[in-house]
Amino acid sequence: MTDFTYRDESQIWLGKVMAEHYEEALARADSLIKNTSEDENGCLVTDTTSPRKTRFRGHQLPAYRFVYCVFLRAVIGGDEVIRHRCHNRLCVNPAHLVVGSKADNKRDDWDYWANGVDYDYL
């Protein structure tokens, strides 16, 4: 029996990266991590004013998304977002990143703005 599960372009590309170019992707992710500085919250912050982007195998994507997918070997779809539990978009620390929906991300923002503390992060 053939599996006809729908996969979007992001899932196809990430699946190919994980299967055929993982060591190269891991080296790129390591270099992104090494070019950061750690702040008082444990965030690994890039030296850019907006979220850093990286190009790998013909695709450009936010560095935090690339780092998350490579370190966790996650093949996620284009409709899924990487949420910053630390609320710092310059952070690429995989321990501070989780996958979720756009609605999850917006709820995180509302909770943070209302309470000032992300209790899941403590």
PDB file of C-alpha atoms in Angstrom:
ATOM      1  CA  MET A   1       0.000   0.000   0.000  1.00  0.00           C
ATOM      2  CA  THR A   2       1.318   3.454  -0.931  1.00  0.00           C
ATOM      3  CA  ASP A   3       1.323   6.339   1.554  1.00  0.00           C
ATOM      4  CA  PHE A   4      -0.335   9.436   0.077  1.00  0.00           C
ATOM      5  CA  THR A   5       0.329  11.794   2.981  1.00  0.00           C
ATOM      6  CA  TYR A   6       0.460  15.404   1.834  1.00  0.00           C
ATOM      7  CA  ARG A   7       3.776  17.146   2.426  1.00  0.00           C
ATOM      8  CA  ASP A   8       4.344  20.790   1.579  1.00  0.00           C
ATOM      9  CA  GLU A   9       7.492  22.171  -0.047  1.00  0.00           C
ATOM     10  CA  SER A  10       9.101  22.898   3.334  1.00  0.00           C
ATOM     11  CA  GLN A  11       8.612  19.324   4.532  1.00  0.00           C
ATOM     12  CA  ILE A  12       9.963  17.883   1.290  1.00  0.00           C
ATOM     13  CA  TRP A  13      13.057  20.105   1.415  1.00  0.00           C
ATOM     14  CA  LEU A  14      13.732  19.491   5.114  1.00  0.00           C
ATOM     15  CA  GLY A  15      13.223  15.754   4.661  1.00  0.00           C
ATOM     16  CA  LYS A  16      15.816  15.728   1.899  1.00  0.00           C
ATOM     17  CA  VAL A  17      18.247  17.797   4.001  1.00  0.00           C
ATOM     18  CA  MET A  18      17.885  15.415   6.964  1.00  0.00           C
ATOM     19  CA  ALA A  19      18.263  12.318   4.801  1.00  0.00           C
ATOM     20  CA  GLU A  20      21.030  13.411   2.442  1.00  0.00           C
ATOM     21  CA  HIS A  21      22.855  16.446   3.896  1.00  0.00           C
ATOM     22  CA  TYR A  22      22.515  16.187   7.658  1.00  0.00           C
ATOM     23  CA  GLU A  23      26.230  16.440   8.534  1.00  0.00           C
ATOM     24  CA  GLU A  24      26.611  19.542   6.371  1.00  0.00           C
ATOM     25  CA  ALA A  25      23.454  21.069   7.907  1.00  0.00           C
ATOM     26  CA  LEU A  26      24.711  20.293  11.409  1.00  0.00           C
ATOM     27  CA  ALA A  27      28.016  22.027  10.655  1.00  0.00           C
ATOM     28  CA  ARG A  28      26.120  25.097   9.398  1.00  0.00           C
ATOM     29  CA  ALA A  29      23.871  25.137  12.474  1.00  0.00           C
ATOM     30  CA  ASP A  30      26.936  24.837  14.740  1.00  0.00           C
ATOM     31  CA  SER A  31      28.568  27.798  12.976  1.00  0.00           C
ATOM     32  CA  LEU A  32      25.405  29.855  13.478  1.00  0.00           C
ATOM     33  CA  ILE A  33      25.437  29.033  17.202  1.00  0.00           C
ATOM     34  CA  LYS A  34      29.153  29.856  17.502  1.00  0.00           C
ATOM     35  CA  ASN A  35      28.572  33.321  16.014  1.00  0.00           C
ATOM     36  CA  THR A  36      26.288  34.390  18.872  1.00  0.00           C
ATOM     37  CA  SER A  37      26.730  35.839  22.312  1.00  0.00           C
ATOM     38  CA  GLU A  38      24.909  34.614  25.404  1.00  0.00           C
ATOM     39  CA  ASP A  39      22.819  37.157  27.299  1.00  0.00           C
ATOM     40  CA  GLU A  40      21.686  37.149  30.935  1.00  0.00           C
ATOM     41  CA  ASN A  41      18.638  34.980  30.070  1.00  0.00           C
ATOM     42  CA  GLY A  42      20.654  32.230  28.398  1.00  0.00           C
ATOM     43  CA  CYS A  43      19.629  33.411  24.932  1.00  0.00           C
ATOM     44  CA  LEU A  44      22.161  32.851  22.164  1.00  0.00           C
ATOM     45  CA  VAL A  45      21.745  36.185  20.405  1.00  0.00           C
ATOM     46  CA  THR A  46      22.883  37.050  16.892  1.00  0.00           C
ATOM     47  CA  ASP A  47      24.608  40.366  16.223  1.00  0.00           C
ATOM     48  CA  THR A  48      21.831  41.510  13.866  1.00  0.00           C
ATOM     49  CA  THR A  49      18.983  43.970  14.450  1.00  0.00           C
ATOM     50  CA  SER A  50      16.358  41.625  13.019  1.00  0.00           C
ATOM     51  CA  PRO A  51      16.212  37.810  13.033  1.00  0.00           C
ATOM     52  CA  ARG A  52      19.228  36.434  11.191  1.00  0.00           C
ATOM     53  CA  LYS A  53      18.617  34.489   8.010  1.00  0.00           C
ATOM     54  CA  THR A  54      20.673  31.692   6.573  1.00  0.00           C
ATOM     55  CA  ARG A  55      20.884  30.133   3.142  1.00  0.00           C
ATOM     56  CA  PHE A  56      21.311  26.389   2.784  1.00  0.00           C
ATOM     57  CA  ARG A  57      20.977  24.215  -0.308  1.00  0.00           C
ATOM     58  CA  GLY A  58      19.090  26.839  -2.311  1.00  0.00           C
ATOM     59  CA  HIS A  59      16.671  27.895   0.436  1.00  0.00           C
ATOM     60  CA  GLN A  60      16.770  30.917   2.694  1.00  0.00           C
ATOM     61  CA  LEU A  61      15.096  30.738   6.074  1.00  0.00           C
ATOM     62  CA  PRO A  62      15.375  32.294   9.532  1.00  0.00           C
ATOM     63  CA  ALA A  63      18.427  31.006  11.378  1.00  0.00           C
ATOM     64  CA  TYR A  64      16.371  30.057  14.431  1.00  0.00           C
ATOM     65  CA  ARG A  65      14.104  27.839  12.273  1.00  0.00           C
ATOM     66  CA  PHE A  66      17.102  26.172  10.629  1.00  0.00           C
ATOM     67  CA  VAL A  67      18.865  25.579  13.966  1.00  0.00           C
ATOM     68  CA  TYR A  68      15.709  24.140  15.548  1.00  0.00           C
ATOM     69  CA  CYS A  69      15.015  21.787  12.650  1.00  0.00           C
ATOM     70  CA  VAL A  70      18.605  20.558  12.384  1.00  0.00           C
ATOM     71  CA  PHE A  71      19.292  20.025  16.098  1.00  0.00           C
ATOM     72  CA  LEU A  72      15.960  18.300  16.687  1.00  0.00           C
ATOM     73  CA  ARG A  73      15.883  16.635  13.250  1.00  0.00           C
ATOM     74  CA  ALA A  74      12.421  18.133  12.838  1.00  0.00           C
ATOM     75  CA  VAL A  75      10.717  18.072   9.446  1.00  0.00           C
ATOM     76  CA  ILE A  76       8.042  20.717   9.885  1.00  0.00           C
ATOM     77  CA  GLY A  77       5.614  22.242   7.452  1.00  0.00           C
ATOM     78  CA  GLY A  78       5.480  25.792   6.199  1.00  0.00           C
ATOM     79  CA  ASP A  79       2.300  26.436   8.190  1.00  0.00           C
ATOM     80  CA  GLU A  80       4.091  25.712  11.472  1.00  0.00           C
ATOM     81  CA  VAL A  81       6.099  28.411  13.219  1.00  0.00           C
ATOM     82  CA  ILE A  82       9.028  28.289  15.598  1.00  0.00           C
ATOM     83  CA  ARG A  83       8.007  29.978  18.827  1.00  0.00           C
ATOM     84  CA  HIS A  84      10.555  31.764  21.016  1.00  0.00           C
ATOM     85  CA  ARG A  85       9.728  30.827  24.613  1.00  0.00           C
ATOM     86  CA  CYS A  86      12.171  33.576  25.638  1.00  0.00           C
ATOM     87  CA  HIS A  87      10.336  36.169  23.494  1.00  0.00           C
ATOM     88  CA  ASN A  88      13.656  37.190  21.921  1.00  0.00           C
ATOM     89  CA  ARG A  89      13.490  36.867  18.134  1.00  0.00           C
ATOM     90  CA  LEU A  90      17.282  37.212  17.854  1.00  0.00           C
ATOM     91  CA  CYS A  91      17.785  34.055  19.948  1.00  0.00           C
ATOM     92  CA  VAL A  92      18.847  30.834  18.205  1.00  0.00           C
ATOM     93  CA  ASN A  93      19.180  28.699  21.350  1.00  0.00           C
ATOM     94  CA  PRO A  94      17.379  25.413  20.517  1.00  0.00           C
ATOM     95  CA  ALA A  95      16.365  25.045  24.182  1.00  0.00           C
ATOM     96  CA  HIS A  96      14.351  28.268  23.884  1.00  0.00           C
ATOM     97  CA  LEU A  97      12.508  27.242  20.709  1.00  0.00           C
ATOM     98  CA  VAL A  98       9.362  25.170  20.242  1.00  0.00           C
ATOM     99  CA  VAL A  99       7.220  24.411  17.228  1.00  0.00           C
ATOM    100  CA  GLY A 100       3.593  25.482  17.116  1.00  0.00           C
ATOM    101  CA  SER A 101       0.883  27.184  15.142  1.00  0.00           C
ATOM    102  CA  LYS A 102       0.535  30.887  14.431  1.00  0.00           C
ATOM    103  CA  ALA A 103      -2.325  30.936  16.940  1.00  0.00           C
ATOM    104  CA  ASP A 104      -0.067  29.394  19.622  1.00  0.00           C
ATOM    105  CA  ASN A 105       2.523  32.059  18.902  1.00  0.00           C
ATOM    106  CA  LYS A 106      -0.037  34.865  19.202  1.00  0.00           C
ATOM    107  CA  ARG A 107      -1.355  33.440  22.496  1.00  0.00           C
ATOM    108  CA  ASP A 108       2.237  33.389  23.800  1.00  0.00           C
ATOM    109  CA  ASP A 109       2.533  37.087  22.945  1.00  0.00           C
ATOM    110  CA  TRP A 110      -0.772  37.986  24.605  1.00  0.00           C
ATOM    111  CA  ASP A 111       0.129  36.071  27.753  1.00  0.00           C
ATOM    112  CA  TYR A 112       3.560  37.684  27.884  1.00  0.00           C
ATOM    113  CA  TRP A 113       2.129  41.184  27.374  1.00  0.00           C
ATOM    114  CA  ALA A 114      -0.598  40.622  29.972  1.00  0.00           C
ATOM    115  CA  ASN A 115       1.496  38.937  32.649  1.00  0.00           C
ATOM    116  CA  GLY A 116       5.070  39.898  31.791  1.00  0.00           C
ATOM    117  CA  VAL A 117       6.215  36.380  32.648  1.00  0.00           C
ATOM    118  CA  ASP A 118       6.174  33.190  30.664  1.00  0.00           C
ATOM    119  CA  TYR A 119       5.546  30.597  33.374  1.00  0.00           C
ATOM    120  CA  ASP A 120       6.413  27.702  31.040  1.00  0.00           C
ATOM    121  CA  TYR A 121       9.866  29.198  30.588  1.00  0.00           C
ATOM    122  CA  LEU A 122      10.682  29.441  34.304  1.00  0.00           C
TER     123      LEU A 122
END
